PDB file of C-alpha atoms in Angstrom:
ATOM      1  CA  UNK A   1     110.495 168.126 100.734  1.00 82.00           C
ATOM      2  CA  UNK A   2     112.362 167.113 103.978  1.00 86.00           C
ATOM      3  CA  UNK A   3     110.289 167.543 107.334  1.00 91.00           C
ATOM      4  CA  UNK A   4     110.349 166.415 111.075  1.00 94.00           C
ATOM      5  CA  UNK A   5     107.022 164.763 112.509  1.00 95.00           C
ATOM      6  CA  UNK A   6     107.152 164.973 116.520  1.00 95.00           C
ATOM      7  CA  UNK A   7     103.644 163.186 116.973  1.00 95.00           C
ATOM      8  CA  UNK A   8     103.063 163.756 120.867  1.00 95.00           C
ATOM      9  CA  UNK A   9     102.870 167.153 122.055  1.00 94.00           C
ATOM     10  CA  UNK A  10     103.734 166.311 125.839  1.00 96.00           C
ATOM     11  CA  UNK A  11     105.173 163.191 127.314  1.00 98.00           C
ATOM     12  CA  UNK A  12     104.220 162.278 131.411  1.00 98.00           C
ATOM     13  CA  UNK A  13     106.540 160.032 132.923  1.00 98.00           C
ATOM     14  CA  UNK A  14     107.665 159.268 136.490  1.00 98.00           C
ATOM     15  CA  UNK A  15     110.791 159.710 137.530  1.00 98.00           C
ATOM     16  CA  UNK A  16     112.901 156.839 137.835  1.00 97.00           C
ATOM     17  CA  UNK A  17     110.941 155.315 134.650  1.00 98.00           C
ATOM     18  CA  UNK A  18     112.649 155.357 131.400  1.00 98.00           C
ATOM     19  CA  UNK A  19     111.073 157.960 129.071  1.00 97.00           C
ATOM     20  CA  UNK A  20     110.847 158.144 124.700  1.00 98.00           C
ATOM     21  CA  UNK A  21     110.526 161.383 123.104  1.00 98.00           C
ATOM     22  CA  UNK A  22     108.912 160.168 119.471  1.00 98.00           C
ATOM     23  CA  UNK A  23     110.660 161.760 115.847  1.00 98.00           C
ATOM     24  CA  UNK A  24     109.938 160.802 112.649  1.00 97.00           C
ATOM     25  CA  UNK A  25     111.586 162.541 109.504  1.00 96.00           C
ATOM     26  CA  UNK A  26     110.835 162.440 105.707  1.00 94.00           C
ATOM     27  CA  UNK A  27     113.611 162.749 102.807  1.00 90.00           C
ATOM     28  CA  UNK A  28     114.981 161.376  99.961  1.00 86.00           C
ATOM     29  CA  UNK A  29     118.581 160.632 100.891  1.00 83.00           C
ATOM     30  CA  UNK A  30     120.449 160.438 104.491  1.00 83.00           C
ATOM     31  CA  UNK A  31     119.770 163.268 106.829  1.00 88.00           C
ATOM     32  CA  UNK A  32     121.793 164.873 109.586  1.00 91.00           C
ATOM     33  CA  UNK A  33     119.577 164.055 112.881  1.00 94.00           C
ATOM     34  CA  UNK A  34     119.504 166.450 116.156  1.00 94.00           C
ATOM     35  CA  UNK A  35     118.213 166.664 119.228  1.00 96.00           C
ATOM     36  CA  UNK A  36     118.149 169.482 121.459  1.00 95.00           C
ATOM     37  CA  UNK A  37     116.300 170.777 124.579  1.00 95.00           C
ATOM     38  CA  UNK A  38     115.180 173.921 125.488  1.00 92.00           C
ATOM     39  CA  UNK A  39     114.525 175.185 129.157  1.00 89.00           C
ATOM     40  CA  UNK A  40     111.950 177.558 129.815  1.00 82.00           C
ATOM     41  CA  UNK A  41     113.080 181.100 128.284  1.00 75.00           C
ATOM     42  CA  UNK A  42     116.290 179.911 126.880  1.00 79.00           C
ATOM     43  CA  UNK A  43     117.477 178.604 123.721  1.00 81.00           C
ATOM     44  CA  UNK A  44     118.267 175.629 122.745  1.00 88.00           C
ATOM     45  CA  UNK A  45     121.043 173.072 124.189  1.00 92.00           C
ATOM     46  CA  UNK A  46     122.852 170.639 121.777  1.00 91.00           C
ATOM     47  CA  UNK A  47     121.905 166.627 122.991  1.00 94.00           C
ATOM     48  CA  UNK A  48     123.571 164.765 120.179  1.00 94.00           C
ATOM     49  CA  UNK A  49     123.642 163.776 116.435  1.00 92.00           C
ATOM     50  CA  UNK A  50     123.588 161.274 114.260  1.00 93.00           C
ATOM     51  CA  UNK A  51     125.586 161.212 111.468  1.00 88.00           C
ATOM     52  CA  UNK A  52     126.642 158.244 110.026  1.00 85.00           C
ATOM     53  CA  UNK A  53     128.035 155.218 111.834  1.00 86.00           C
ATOM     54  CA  UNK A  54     126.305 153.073 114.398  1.00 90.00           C
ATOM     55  CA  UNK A  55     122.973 153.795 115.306  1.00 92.00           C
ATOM     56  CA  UNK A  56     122.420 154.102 118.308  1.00 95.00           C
ATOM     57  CA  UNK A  57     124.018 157.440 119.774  1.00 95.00           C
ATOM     58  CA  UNK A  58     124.829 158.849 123.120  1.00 96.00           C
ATOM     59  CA  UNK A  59     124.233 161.815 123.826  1.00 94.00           C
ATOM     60  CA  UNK A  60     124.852 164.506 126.980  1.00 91.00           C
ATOM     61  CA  UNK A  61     122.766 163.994 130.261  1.00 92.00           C
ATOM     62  CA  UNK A  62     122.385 160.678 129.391  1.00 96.00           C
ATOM     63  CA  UNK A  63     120.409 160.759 126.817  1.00 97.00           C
ATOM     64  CA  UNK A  64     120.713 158.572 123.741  1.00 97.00           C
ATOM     65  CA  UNK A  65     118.712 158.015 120.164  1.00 98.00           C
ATOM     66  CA  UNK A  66     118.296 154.923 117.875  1.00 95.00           C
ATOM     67  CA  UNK A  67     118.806 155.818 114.099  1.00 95.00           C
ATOM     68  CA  UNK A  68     116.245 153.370 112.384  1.00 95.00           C
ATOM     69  CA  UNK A  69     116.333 153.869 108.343  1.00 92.00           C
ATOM     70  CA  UNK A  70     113.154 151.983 107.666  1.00 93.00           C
ATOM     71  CA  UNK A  71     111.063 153.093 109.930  1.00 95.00           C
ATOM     72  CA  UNK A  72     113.116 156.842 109.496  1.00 95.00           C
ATOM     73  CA  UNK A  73     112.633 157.403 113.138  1.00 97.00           C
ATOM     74  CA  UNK A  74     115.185 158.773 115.723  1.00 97.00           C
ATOM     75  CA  UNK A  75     113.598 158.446 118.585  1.00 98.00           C
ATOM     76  CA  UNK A  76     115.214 160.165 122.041  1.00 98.00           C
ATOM     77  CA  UNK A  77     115.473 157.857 124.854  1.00 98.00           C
ATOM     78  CA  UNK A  78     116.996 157.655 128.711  1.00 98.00           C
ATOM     79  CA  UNK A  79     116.456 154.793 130.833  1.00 97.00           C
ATOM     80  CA  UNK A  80     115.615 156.554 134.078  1.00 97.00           C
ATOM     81  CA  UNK A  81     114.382 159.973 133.980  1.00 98.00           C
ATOM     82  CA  UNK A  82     115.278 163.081 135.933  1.00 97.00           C
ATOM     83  CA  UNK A  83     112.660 166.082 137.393  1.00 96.00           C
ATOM     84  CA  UNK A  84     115.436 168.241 135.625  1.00 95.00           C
ATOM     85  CA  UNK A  85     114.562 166.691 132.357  1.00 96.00           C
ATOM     86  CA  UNK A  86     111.403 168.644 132.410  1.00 96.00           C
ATOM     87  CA  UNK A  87     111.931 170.549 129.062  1.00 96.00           C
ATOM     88  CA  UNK A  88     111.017 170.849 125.534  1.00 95.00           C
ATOM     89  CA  UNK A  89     112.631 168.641 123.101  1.00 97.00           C
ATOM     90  CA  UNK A  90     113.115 169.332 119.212  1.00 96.00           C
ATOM     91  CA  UNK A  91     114.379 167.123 117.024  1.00 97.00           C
ATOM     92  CA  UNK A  92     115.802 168.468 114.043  1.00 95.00           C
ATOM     93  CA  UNK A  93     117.224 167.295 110.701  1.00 93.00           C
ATOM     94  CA  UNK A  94     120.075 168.550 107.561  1.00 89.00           C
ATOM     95  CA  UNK A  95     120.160 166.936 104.277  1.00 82.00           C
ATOM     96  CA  UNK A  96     122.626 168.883 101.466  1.00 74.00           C
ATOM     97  CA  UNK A  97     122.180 172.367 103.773  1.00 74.00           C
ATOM     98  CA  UNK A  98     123.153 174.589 106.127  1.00 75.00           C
ATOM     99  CA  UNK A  99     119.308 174.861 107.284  1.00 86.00           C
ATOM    100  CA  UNK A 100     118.251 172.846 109.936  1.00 90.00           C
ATOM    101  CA  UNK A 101     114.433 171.748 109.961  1.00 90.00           C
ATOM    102  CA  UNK A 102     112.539 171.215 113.266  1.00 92.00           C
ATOM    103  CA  UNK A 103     109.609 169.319 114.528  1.00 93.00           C
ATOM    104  CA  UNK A 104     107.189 171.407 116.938  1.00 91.00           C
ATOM    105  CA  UNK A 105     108.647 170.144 119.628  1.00 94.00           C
ATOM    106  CA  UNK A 106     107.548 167.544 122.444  1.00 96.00           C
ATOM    107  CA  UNK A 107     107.203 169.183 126.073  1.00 96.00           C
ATOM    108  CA  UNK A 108     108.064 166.306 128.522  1.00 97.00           C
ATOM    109  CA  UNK A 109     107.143 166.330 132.096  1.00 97.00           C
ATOM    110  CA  UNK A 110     108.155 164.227 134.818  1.00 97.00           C
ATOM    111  CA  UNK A 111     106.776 163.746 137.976  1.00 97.00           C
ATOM    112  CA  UNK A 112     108.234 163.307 140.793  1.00 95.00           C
TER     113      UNK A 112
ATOM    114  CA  UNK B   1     133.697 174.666 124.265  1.00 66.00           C
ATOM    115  CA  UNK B   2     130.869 176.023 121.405  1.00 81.00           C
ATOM    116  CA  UNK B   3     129.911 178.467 123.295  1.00 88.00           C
ATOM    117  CA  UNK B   4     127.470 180.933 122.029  1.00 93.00           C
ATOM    118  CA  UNK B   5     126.106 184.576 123.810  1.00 94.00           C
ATOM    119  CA  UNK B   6     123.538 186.804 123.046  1.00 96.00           C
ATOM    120  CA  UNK B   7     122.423 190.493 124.119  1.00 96.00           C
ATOM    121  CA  UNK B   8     120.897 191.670 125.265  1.00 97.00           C
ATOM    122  CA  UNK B   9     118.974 188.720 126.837  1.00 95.00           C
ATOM    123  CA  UNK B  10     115.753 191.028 127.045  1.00 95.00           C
ATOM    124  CA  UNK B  11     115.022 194.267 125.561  1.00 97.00           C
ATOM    125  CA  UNK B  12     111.692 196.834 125.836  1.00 97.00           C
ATOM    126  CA  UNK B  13     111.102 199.297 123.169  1.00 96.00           C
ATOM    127  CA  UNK B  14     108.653 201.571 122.174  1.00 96.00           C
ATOM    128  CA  UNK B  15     107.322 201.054 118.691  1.00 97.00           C
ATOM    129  CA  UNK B  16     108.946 202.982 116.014  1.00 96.00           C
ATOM    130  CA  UNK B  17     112.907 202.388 117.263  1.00 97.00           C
ATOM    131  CA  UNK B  18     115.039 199.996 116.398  1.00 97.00           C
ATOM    132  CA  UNK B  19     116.519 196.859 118.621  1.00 97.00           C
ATOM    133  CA  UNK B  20     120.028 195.557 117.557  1.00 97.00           C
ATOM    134  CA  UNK B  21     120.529 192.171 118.607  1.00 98.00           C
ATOM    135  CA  UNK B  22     123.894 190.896 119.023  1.00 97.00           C
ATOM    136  CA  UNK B  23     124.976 187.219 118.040  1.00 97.00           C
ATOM    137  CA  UNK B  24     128.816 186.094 119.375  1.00 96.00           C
ATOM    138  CA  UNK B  25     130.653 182.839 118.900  1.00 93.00           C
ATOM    139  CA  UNK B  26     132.519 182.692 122.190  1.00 93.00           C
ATOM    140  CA  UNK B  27     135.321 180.068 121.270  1.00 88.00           C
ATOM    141  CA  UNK B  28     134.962 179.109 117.747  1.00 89.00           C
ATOM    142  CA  UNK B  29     134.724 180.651 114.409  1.00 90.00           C
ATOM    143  CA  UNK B  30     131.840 180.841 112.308  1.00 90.00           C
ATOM    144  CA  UNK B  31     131.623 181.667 108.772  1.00 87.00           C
ATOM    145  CA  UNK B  32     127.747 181.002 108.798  1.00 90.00           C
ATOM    146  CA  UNK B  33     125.528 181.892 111.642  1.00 94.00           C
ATOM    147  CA  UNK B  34     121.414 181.468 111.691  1.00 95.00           C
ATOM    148  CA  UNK B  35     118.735 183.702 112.789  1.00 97.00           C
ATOM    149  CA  UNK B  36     115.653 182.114 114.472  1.00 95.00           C
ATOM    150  CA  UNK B  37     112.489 183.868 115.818  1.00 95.00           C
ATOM    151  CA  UNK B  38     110.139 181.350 118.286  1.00 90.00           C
ATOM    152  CA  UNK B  39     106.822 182.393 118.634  1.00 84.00           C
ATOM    153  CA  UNK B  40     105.072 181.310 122.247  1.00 79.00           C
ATOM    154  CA  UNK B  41     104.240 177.628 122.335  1.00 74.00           C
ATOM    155  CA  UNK B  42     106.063 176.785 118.463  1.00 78.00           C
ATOM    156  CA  UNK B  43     108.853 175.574 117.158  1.00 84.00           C
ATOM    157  CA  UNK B  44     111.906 177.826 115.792  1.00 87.00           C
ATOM    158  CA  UNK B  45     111.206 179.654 112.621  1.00 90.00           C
ATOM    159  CA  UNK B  46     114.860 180.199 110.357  1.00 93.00           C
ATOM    160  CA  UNK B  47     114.362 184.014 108.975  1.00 96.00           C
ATOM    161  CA  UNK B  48     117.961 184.122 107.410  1.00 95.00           C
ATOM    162  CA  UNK B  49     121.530 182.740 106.993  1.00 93.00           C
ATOM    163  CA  UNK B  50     123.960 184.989 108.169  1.00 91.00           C
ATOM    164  CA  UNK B  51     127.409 184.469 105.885  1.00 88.00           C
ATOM    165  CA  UNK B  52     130.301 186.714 107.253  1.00 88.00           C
ATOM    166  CA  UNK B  53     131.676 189.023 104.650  1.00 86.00           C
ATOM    167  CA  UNK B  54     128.710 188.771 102.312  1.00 88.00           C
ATOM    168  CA  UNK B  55     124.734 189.694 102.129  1.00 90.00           C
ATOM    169  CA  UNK B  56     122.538 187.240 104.661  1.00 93.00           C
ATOM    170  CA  UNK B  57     120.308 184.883 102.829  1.00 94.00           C
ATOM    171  CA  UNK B  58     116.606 185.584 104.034  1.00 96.00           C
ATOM    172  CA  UNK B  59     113.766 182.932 104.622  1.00 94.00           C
ATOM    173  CA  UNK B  60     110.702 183.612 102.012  1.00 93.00           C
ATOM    174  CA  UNK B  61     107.964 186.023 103.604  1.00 94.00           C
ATOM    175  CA  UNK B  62     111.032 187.507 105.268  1.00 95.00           C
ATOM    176  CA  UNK B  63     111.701 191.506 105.471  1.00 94.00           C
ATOM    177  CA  UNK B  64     115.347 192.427 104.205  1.00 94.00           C
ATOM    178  CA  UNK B  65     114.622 195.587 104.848  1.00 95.00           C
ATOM    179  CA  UNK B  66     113.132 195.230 108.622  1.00 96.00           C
ATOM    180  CA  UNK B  67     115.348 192.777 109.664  1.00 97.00           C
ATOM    181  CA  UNK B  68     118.586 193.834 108.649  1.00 96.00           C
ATOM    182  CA  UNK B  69     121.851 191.676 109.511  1.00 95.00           C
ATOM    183  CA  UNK B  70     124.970 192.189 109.336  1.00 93.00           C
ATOM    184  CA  UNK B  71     127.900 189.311 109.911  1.00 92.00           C
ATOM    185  CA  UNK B  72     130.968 191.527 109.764  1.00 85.00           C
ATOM    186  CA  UNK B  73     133.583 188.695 111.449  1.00 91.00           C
ATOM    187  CA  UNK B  74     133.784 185.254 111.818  1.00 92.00           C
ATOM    188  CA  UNK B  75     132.606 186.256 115.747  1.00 93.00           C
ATOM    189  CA  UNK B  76     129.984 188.021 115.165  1.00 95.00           C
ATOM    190  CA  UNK B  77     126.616 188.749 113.735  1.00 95.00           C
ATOM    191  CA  UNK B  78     123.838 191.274 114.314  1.00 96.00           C
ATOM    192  CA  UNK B  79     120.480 191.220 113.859  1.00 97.00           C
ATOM    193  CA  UNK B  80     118.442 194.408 113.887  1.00 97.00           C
ATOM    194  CA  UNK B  81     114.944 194.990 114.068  1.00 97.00           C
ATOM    195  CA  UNK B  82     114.144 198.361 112.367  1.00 97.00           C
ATOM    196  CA  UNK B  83     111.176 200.104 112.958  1.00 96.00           C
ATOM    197  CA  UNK B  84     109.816 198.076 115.579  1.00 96.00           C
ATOM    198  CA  UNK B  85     106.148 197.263 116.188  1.00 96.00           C
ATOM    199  CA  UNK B  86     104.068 195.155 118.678  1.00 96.00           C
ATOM    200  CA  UNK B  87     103.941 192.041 115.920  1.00 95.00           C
ATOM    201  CA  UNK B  88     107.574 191.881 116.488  1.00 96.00           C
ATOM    202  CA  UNK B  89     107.552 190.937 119.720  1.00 96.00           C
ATOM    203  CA  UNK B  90     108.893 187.542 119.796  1.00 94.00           C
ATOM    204  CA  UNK B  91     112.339 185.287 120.901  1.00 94.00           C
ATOM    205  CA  UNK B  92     115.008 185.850 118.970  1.00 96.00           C
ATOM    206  CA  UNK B  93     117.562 182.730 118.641  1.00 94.00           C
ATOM    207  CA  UNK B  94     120.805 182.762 116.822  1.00 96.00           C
ATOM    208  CA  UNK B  95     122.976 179.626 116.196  1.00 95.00           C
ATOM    209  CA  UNK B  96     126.429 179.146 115.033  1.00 93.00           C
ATOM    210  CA  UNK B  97     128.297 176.265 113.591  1.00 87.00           C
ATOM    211  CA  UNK B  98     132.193 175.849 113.744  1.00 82.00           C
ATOM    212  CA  UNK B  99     133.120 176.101 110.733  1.00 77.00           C
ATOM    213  CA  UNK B 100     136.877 174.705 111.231  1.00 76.00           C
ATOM    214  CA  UNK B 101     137.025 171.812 113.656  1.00 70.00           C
ATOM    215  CA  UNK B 102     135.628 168.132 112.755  1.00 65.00           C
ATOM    216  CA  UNK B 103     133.564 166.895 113.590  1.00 62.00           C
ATOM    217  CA  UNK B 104     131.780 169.874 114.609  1.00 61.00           C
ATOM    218  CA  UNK B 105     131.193 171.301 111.851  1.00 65.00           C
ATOM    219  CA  UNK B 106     127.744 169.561 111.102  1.00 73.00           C
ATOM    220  CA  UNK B 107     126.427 170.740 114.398  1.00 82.00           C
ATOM    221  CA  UNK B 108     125.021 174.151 114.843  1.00 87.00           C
ATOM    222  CA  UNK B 109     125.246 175.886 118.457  1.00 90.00           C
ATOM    223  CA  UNK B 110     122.863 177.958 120.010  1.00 93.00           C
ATOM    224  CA  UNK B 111     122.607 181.337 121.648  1.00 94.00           C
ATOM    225  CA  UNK B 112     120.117 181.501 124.975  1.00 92.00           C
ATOM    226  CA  UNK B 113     117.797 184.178 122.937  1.00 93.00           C
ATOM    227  CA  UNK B 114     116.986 187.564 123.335  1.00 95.00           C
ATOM    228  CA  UNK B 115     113.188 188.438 124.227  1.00 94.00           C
ATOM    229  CA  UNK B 116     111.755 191.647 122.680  1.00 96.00           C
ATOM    230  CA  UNK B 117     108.854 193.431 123.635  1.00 96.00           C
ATOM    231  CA  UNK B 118     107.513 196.334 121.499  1.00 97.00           C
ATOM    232  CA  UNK B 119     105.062 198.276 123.399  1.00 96.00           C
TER     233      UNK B 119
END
């Protein structure tokens, strides 16, 4: 069965540092890979996608993700982080579906 | 573009009626739209595929008959909570994918929710 591991619950970073936002999946074949955030009573905001192609994707607010197939991580990254990037991040995965599957969801905070 | 709306954003209801919940594609079409429900703190539960023109494919442990939906264009999809009761009181979150243009078509699009409280 496919499924999305997000191991931390909240990530702290300072602004100005660069921040990771952990994902891990598990299935058989090549998945579809998402990221999206979600501000506080809203829903949730497309960041990018992997696909196929080069691994390392960029994404919207300057975000970007590394696809690595052994490891089957796709972890979110941005090299200097925002106050506004205080949100909660899912990632999410396809494989032969419609359905997306999400991880629970990391909360980051950054400080100012 | 992919824009997708929702409403009503918030909606109280005693228990016993029944909350429609609309779902709109703004600037796309969508033969397939999703149905989400987010409990406080968790991630987003699917509860059905919404397929315009035909019956909406529900999640197992699912009501059909509670949570009835209804995709009637490639716009639009509804989602409505019959019967309410306090348990139902939750987020609901629809998403939409283009179904036409590539290479969006992989990508589904989300609505900003509608929050339901059953008193």
């Amino acid at each position: 069965a496919q499924s999305v591991a997000q191991p931390e619950d909240q990530v702290n970073v300072a602004e100005g540092n660069p921040l990771t936002v952990k994902c891990t999946y598990s299935v058989s074949g090549n998945p579809y890979l998402f990221w999206y955030v979600q501000y506080p009573n809203r829903g949730l905001q497309f960041l990018l996608k992997y696909i196929t192609g080069d691994n390392l994707v960029k994404g919207s607010y300057g975000f970007e993700a590394e696809f690595n197939k052994s490891q089957t991580s796709f972890h979110l990254k941005k090299p200097s982080a925002l106050v506004s990037d205080s949100a909660l991040y899912f990632c999410a995965l396809s494989y032969n579906t419609d359905k997306l599957i999400f991880g629970t969801g990391t909360r980051l905070q950054v400080f100012p | 573009g992919a824009v997708v709306s929702q409403h009503p954003s918030w909606v109280i209801c005693k228990s016993g009626t029944s909350v429609k919940i609309e779902c709109r594609s703004l600037d796309f079409q969508a033969t397939t739209m999703f149905w989400y429900r987010q409990f406080p703190k968790q991630s987003l539960m699917l509860m059905a595929t919404s397929n315009e023109g035909s019956k909406a494919t529900y999640e197992q442990g699912v009501e059909k008959d509670k949570f009835l939906i209804n995709h009637a264009s490639l716009t639009l999809s509804t989602l409505t909570v019959t019967s309410a009761h306090p348990e139902d009181s939750s987020f609901y979150i629809c998403s939409a994918r283009d179904s036409y243009t590539f290479p969006y078509q992989e990508t589904q699009y989300f609505g900003p929710g509608t929050r339901l409280l059953v008193l």
